[in-house]
PDB file of C-alpha atoms in Angstrom:
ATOM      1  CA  UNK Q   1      19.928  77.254 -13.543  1.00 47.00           C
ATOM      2  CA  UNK Q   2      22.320  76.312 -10.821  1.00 51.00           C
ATOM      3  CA  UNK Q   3      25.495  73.848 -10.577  1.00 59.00           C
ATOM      4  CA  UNK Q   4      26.811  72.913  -7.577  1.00 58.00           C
ATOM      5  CA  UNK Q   5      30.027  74.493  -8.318  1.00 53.00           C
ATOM      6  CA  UNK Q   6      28.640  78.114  -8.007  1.00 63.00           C
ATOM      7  CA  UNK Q   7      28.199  80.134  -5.212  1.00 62.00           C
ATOM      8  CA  UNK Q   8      25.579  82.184  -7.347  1.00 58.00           C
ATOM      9  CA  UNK Q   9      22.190  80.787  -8.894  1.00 60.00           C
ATOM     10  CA  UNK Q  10      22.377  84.622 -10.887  1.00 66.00           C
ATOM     11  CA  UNK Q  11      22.027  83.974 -14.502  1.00 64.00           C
ATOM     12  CA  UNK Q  12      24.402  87.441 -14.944  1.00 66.00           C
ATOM     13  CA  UNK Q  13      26.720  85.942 -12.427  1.00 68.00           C
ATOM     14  CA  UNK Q  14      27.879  82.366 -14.066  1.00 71.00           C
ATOM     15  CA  UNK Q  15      27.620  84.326 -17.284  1.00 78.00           C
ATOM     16  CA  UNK Q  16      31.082  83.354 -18.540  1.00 79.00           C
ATOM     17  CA  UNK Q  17      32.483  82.501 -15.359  1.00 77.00           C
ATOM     18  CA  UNK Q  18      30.823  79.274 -14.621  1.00 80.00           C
ATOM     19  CA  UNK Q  19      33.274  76.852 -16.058  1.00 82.00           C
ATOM     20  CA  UNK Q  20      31.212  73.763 -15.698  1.00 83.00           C
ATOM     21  CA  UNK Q  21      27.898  75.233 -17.102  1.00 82.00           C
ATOM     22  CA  UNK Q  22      30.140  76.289 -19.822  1.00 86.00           C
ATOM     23  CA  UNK Q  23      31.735  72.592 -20.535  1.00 90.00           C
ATOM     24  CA  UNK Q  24      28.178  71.070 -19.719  1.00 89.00           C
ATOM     25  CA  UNK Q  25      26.608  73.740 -22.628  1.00 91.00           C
ATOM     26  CA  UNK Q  26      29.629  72.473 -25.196  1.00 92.00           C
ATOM     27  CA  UNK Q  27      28.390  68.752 -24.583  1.00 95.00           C
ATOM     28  CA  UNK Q  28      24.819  69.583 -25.274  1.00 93.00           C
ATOM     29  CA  UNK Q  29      25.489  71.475 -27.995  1.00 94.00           C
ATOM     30  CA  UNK Q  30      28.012  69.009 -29.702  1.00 95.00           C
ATOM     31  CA  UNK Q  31      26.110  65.736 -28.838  1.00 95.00           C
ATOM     32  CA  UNK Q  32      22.955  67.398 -30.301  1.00 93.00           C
ATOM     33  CA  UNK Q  33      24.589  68.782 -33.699  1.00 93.00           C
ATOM     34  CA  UNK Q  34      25.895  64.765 -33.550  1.00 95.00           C
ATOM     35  CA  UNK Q  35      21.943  63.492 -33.202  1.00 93.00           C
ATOM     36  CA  UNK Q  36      20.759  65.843 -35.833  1.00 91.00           C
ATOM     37  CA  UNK Q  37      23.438  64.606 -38.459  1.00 93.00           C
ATOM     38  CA  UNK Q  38      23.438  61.743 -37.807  1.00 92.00           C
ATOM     39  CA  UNK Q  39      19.323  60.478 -37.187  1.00 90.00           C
ATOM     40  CA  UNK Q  40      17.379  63.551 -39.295  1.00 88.00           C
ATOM     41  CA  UNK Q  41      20.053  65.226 -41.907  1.00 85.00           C
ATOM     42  CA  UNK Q  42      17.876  63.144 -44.655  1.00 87.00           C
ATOM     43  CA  UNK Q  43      14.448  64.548 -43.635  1.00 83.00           C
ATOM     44  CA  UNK Q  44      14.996  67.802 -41.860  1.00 80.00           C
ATOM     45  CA  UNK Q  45      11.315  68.313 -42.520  1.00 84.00           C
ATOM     46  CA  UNK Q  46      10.130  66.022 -39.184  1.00 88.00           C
ATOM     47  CA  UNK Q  47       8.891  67.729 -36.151  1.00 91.00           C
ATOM     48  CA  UNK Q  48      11.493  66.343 -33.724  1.00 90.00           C
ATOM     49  CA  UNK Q  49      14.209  67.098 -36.476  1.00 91.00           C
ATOM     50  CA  UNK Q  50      12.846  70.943 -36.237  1.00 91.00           C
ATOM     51  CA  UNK Q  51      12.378  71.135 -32.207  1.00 92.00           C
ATOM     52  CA  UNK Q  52      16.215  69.551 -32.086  1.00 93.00           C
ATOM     53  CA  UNK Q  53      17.331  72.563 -34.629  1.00 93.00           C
ATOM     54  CA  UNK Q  54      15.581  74.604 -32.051  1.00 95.00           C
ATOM     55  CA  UNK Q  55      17.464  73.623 -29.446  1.00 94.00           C
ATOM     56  CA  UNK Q  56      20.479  73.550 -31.068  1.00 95.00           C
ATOM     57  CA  UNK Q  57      20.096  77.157 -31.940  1.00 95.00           C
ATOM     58  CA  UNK Q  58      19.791  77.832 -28.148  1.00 95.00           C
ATOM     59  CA  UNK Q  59      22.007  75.808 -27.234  1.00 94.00           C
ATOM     60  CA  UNK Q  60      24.239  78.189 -29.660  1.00 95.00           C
ATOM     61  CA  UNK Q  61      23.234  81.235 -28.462  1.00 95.00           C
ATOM     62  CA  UNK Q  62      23.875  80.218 -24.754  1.00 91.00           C
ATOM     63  CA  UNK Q  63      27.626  79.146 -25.458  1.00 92.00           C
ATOM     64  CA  UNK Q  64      27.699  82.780 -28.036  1.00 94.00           C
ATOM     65  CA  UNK Q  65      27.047  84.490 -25.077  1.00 91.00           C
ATOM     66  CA  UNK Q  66      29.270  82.582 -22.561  1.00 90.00           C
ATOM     67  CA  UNK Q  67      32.005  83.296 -24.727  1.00 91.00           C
ATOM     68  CA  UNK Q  68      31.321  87.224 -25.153  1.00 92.00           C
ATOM     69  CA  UNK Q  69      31.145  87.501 -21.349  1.00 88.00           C
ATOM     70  CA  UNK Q  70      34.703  85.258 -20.527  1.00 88.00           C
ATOM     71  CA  UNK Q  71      36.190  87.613 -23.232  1.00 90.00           C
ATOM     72  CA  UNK Q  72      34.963  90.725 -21.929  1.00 87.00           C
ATOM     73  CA  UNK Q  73      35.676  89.568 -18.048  1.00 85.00           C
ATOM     74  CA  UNK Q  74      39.511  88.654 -19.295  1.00 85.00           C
ATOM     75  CA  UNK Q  75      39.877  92.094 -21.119  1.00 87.00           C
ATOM     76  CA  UNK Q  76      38.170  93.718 -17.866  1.00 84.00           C
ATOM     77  CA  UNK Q  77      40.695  91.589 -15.574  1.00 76.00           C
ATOM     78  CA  UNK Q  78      43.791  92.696 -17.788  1.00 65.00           C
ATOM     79  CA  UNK Q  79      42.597  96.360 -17.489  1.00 68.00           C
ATOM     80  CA  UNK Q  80      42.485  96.832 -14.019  1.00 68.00           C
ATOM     81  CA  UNK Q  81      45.481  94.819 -13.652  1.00 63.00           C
ATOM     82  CA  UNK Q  82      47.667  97.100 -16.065  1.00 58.00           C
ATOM     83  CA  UNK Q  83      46.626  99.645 -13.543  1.00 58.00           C
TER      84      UNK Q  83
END
């Protein structure tokens, strides 16, 4: 899992910090919450309908994460510079 943009292929490393990965996570996870509602909200039963929840729940868990890490990198940032 490497972008162009980082010097780092380390999944710990772009870990909140990756700003594209981050944006390009948001689109997945939006645009496939949007395919879900709008193609298998009726049936939710089908097999593609599940394997698209699936991935919508990593998908979720990805951009959780990403957001625990920026927040703990700004309070970590604000810290040392306080110091």
């Amino acid at each position: 899992m490497s972008c162009k943009s980082c010097l780092e292929n380390k999944f710990k490393e772009k870990l909140g910090r990756c700003r594209l990965c981050m944006i390009s996570n948001l689109i997945l996870l939006f645009s496939g919450a949007l395919l879900w509602w709008f193609c298998f909200r009726q049936d939710a039963k089908q097999v593609a309908s599940i394997a698209l929840l699936f991935a919508l729940l990593g998908c979720a868990l990805l951009m959780f994460a990403h957001i625990l890490a920026f927040i703990y990198y700004r309070i970590t940032e604000d810290k040392h510079r306080l110091k």
